[in-house]
Short mmCIF file of C-alpha atoms in Angstrom, two decimals:
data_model
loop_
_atom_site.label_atom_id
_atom_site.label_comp_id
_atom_site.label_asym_id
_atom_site.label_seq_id
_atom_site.Cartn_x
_atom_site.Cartn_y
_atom_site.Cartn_z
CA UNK A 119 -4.46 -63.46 14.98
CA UNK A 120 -1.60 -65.75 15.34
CA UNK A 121 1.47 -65.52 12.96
CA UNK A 122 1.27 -67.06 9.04
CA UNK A 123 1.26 -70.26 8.96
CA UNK A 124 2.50 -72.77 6.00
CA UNK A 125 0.22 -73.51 3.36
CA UNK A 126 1.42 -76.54 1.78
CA UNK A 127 -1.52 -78.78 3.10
CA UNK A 128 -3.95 -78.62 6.27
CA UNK A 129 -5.76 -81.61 8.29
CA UNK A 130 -9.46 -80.87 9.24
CA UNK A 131 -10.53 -82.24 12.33
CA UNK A 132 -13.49 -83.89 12.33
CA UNK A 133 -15.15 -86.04 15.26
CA UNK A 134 -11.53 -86.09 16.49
CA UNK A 135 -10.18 -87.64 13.59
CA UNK A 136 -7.83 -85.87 10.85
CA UNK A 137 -9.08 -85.68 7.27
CA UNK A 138 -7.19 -84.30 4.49
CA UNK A 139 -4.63 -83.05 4.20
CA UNK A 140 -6.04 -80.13 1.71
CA UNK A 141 -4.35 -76.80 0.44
CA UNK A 142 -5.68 -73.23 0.80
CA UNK A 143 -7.64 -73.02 -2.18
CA UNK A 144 -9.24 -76.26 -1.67
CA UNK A 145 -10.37 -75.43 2.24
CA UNK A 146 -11.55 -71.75 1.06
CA UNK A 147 -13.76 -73.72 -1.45
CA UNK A 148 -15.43 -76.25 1.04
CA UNK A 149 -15.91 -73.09 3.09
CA UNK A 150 -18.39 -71.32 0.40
CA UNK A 151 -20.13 -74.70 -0.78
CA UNK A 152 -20.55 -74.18 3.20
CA UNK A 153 -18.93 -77.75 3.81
CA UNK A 154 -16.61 -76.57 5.89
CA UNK A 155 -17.74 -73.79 8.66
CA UNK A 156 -15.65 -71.27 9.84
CA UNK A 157 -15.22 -72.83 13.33
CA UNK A 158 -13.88 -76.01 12.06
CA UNK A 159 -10.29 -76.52 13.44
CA UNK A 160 -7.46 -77.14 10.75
CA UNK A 161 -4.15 -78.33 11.51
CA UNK A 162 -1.19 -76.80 9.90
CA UNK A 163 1.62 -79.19 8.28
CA UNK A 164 3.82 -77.48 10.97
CA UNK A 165 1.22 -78.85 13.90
CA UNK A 166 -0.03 -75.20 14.51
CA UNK A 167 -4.09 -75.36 14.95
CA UNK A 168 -6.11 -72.58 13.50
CA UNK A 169 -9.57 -72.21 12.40
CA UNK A 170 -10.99 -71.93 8.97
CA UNK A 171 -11.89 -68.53 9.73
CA UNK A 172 -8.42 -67.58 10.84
CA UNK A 173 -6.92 -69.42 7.83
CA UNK A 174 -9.40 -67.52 5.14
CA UNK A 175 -8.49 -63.96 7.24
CA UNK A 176 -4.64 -64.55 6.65
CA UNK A 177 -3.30 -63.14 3.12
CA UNK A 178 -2.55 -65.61 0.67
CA UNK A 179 0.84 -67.18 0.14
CA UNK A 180 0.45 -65.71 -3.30
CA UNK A 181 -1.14 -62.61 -3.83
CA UNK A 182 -3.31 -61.77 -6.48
CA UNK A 183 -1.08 -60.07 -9.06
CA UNK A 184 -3.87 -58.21 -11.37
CA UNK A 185 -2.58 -55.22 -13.14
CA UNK A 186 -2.58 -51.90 -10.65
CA UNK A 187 -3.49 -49.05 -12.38
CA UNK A 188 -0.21 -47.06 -11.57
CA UNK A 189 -2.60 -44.23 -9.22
CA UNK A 190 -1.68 -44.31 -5.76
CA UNK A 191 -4.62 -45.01 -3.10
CA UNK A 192 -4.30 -45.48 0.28
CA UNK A 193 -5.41 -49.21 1.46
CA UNK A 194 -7.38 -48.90 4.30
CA UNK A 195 -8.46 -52.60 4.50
CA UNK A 196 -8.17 -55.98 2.80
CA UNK A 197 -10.51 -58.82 3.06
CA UNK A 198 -10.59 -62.30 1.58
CA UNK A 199 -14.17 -63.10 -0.11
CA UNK A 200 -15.86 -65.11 -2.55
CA UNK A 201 -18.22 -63.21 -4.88
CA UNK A 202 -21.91 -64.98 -5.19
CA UNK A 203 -23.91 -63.30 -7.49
CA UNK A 204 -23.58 -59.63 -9.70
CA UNK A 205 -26.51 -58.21 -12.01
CA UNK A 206 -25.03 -57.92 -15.66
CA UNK A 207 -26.36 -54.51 -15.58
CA UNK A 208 -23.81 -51.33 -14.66
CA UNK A 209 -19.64 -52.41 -13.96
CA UNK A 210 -19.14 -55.66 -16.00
CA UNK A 211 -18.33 -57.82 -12.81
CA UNK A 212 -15.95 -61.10 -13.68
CA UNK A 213 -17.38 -64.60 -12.66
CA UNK A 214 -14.52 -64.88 -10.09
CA UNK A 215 -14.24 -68.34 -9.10
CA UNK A 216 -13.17 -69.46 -5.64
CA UNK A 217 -11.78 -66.61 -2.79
CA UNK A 218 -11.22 -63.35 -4.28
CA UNK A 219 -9.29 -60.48 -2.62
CA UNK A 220 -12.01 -57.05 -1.60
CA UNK A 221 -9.55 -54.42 -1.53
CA UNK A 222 -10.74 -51.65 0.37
CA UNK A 223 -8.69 -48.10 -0.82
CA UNK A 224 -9.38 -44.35 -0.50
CA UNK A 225 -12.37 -44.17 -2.65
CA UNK A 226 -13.27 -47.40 -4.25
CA UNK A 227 -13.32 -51.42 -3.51
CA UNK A 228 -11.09 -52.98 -5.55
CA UNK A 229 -12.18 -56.76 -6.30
CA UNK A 230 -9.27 -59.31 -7.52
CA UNK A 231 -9.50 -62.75 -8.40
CA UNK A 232 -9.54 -65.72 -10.82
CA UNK A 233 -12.36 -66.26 -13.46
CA UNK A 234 -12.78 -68.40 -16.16
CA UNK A 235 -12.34 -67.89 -19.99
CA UNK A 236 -12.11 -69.88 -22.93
CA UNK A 237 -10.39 -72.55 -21.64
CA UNK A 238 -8.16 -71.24 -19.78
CA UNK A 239 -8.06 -69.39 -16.14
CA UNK A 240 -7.08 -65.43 -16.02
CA UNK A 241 -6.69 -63.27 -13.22
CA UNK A 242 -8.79 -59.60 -13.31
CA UNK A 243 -9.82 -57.09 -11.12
CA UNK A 244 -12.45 -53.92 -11.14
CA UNK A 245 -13.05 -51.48 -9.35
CA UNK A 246 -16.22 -50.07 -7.15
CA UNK A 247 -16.72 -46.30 -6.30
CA UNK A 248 -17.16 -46.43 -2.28
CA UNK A 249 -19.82 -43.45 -2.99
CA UNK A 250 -21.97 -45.62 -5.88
CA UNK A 251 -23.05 -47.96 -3.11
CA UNK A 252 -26.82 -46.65 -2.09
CA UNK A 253 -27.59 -49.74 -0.24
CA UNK A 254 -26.36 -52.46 1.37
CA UNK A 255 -27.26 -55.23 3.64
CA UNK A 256 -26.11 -57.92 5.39
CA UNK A 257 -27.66 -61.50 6.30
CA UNK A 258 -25.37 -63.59 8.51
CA UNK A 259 -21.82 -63.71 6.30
CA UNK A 260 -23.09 -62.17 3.22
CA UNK A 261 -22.67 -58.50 2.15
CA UNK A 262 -25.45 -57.50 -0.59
CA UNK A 263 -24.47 -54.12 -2.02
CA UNK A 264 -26.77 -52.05 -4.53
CA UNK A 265 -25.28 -49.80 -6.77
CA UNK A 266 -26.09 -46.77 -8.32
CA UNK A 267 -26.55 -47.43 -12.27
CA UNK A 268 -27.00 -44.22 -14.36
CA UNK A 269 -29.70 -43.92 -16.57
CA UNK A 270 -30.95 -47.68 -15.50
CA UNK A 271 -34.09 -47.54 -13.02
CA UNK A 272 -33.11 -50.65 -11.76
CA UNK A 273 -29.74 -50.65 -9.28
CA UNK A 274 -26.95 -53.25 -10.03
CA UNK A 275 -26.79 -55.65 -6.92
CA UNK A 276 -24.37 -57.41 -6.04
CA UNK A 277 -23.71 -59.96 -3.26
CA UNK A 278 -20.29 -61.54 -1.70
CA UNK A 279 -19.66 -64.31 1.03
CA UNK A 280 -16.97 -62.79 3.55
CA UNK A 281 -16.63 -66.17 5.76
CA UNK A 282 -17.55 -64.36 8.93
CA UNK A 283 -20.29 -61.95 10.36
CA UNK A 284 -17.67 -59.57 11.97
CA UNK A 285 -16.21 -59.33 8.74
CA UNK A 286 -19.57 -58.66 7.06
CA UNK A 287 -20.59 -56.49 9.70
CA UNK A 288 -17.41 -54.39 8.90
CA UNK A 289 -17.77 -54.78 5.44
CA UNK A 290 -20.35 -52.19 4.66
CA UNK A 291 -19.50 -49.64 7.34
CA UNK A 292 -17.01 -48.84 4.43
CA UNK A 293 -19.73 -47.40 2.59
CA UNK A 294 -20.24 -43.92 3.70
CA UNK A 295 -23.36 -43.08 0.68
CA UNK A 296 -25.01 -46.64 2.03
CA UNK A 297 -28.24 -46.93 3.51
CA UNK A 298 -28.49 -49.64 5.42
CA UNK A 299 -31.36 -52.59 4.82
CA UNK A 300 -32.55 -55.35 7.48
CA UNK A 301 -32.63 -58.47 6.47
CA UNK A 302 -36.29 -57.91 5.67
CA UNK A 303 -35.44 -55.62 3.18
CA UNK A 304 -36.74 -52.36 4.78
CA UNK A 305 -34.05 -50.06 5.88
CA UNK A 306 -33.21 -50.42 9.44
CA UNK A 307 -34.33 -47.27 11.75
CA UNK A 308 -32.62 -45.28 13.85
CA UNK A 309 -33.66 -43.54 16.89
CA UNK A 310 -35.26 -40.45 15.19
CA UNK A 311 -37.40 -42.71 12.88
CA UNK A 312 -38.58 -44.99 15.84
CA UNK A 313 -39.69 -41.96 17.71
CA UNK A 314 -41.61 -40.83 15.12
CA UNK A 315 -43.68 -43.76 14.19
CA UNK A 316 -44.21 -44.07 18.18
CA UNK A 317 -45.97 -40.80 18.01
CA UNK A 318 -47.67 -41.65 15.39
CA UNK A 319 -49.15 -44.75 16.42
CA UNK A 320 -50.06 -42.62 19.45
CA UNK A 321 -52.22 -40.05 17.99
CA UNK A 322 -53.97 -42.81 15.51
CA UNK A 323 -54.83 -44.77 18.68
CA UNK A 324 -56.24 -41.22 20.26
CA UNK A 325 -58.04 -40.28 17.37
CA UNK A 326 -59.94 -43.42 17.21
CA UNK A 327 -60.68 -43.24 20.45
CA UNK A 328 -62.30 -39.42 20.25
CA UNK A 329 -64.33 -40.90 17.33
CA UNK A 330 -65.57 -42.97 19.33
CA UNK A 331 -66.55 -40.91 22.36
CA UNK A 332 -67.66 -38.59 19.88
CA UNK A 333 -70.49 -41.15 18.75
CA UNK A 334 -71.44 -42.04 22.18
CA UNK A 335 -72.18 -38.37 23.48
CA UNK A 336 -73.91 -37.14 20.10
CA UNK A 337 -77.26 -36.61 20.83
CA UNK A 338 -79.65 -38.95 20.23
CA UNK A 339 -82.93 -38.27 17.88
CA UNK A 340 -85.85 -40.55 18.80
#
């Protein structure tokens, strides 16, 4: 990735021609009303060219500045995202609006971003145990993550747009408690689990088979 770039107002080219010019926050929001792609070409105020994906996977001029708790945690990898739905049931999730920051740390993810309240804007954050994510799954840029929710039958979902599948991709290998889902919704199999069903397919199609030879050979009674 190249070097930061200002963020005081980017051209987007389109059909050759230069529209704009349009700040960060303003870009990042075409991007998740999916207006934008992330393989449309911006151009810097400075002439540099980037991408929107390259913009959204650069850090903020201004960081989110949501209270830290004081605990020291090891950051082991930070993401820009935009949060698309969360289940009111389990961690009371904020209605961030626009790109949020998905702080990954030692043992949780750490969301941060702008919501709305009253009439005014405030900046929050929460935080996700790493080990209460049972499921996850991913369909193109989106990360859906289920959570565990005590004494609730039902698990608290929630689902974020991370701009690009390699991000998304990376996203849930995070989650070491996770199983997997494929876009179907059935959990993807591995190796063992393919095997298996092969050999059981296999002795369903023989014992139809011996049913069947059975009922030809049995003697007949006239």
């Amino acid at each position: 990735m190249g070097a930061q770039v200002e963020e005081s107002g980017f051209h987007v080219l389109l059909d050759g021609a230069r529209v704009g010019p349009y700040d960060r926050r303003t870009i990042v929001g075409m991007r998740i009303k999916k207006t934008l792609t992330s393989g449309h070409v911006l151009v810097a105020s400075n002439g540099a060219q980037l991408t929107v994906a390259e913009l959204i996977g650069q850090p903020p001029a201004e960081r989110f500045n949501a209270t830290k708790s004081g605990v020291f945690s090891v950051v082991r990898a930070t993401y820009s995202a935009a949060l698309i739905a969360a289940d009111r049931r389990g961690i009371p999730v904020p209605s961030f609006q626009g790109e949020i920051e998905a702080r990954v740390q030692s043992d949780v993810l750490r969301l941060a971003g702008r919501f709305r309240k009253g009439l005014g804007t405030h900046e929050g954050r929460i935080k996700i145990p790493l080990a209460d994510v049972v499921q996850t799954r991913v369909r193109g840029t989106i990360v859906e993550m289920w959570l565990r929710n005590e004494g609730e039958k039902k698990q608290q979902r929630i689902a974020m747009e991370m701009f690009t599948a390699a991000v998304a991709a990376e996203m849930i290998t995070w989650f070491p408690n996770a199983i997997p889902l494929a876009e179907s919704g059935s959990r993807v199999p591995d190796g063992k689990a393919s095997q298996n069903g092969l050999w059981v397919a296999i002795a369903s199609i023989a014992l139809v088979l011996g049913v069947m030879l059975m009922v030809l050979l049995w003697p007949r009674v006239y």
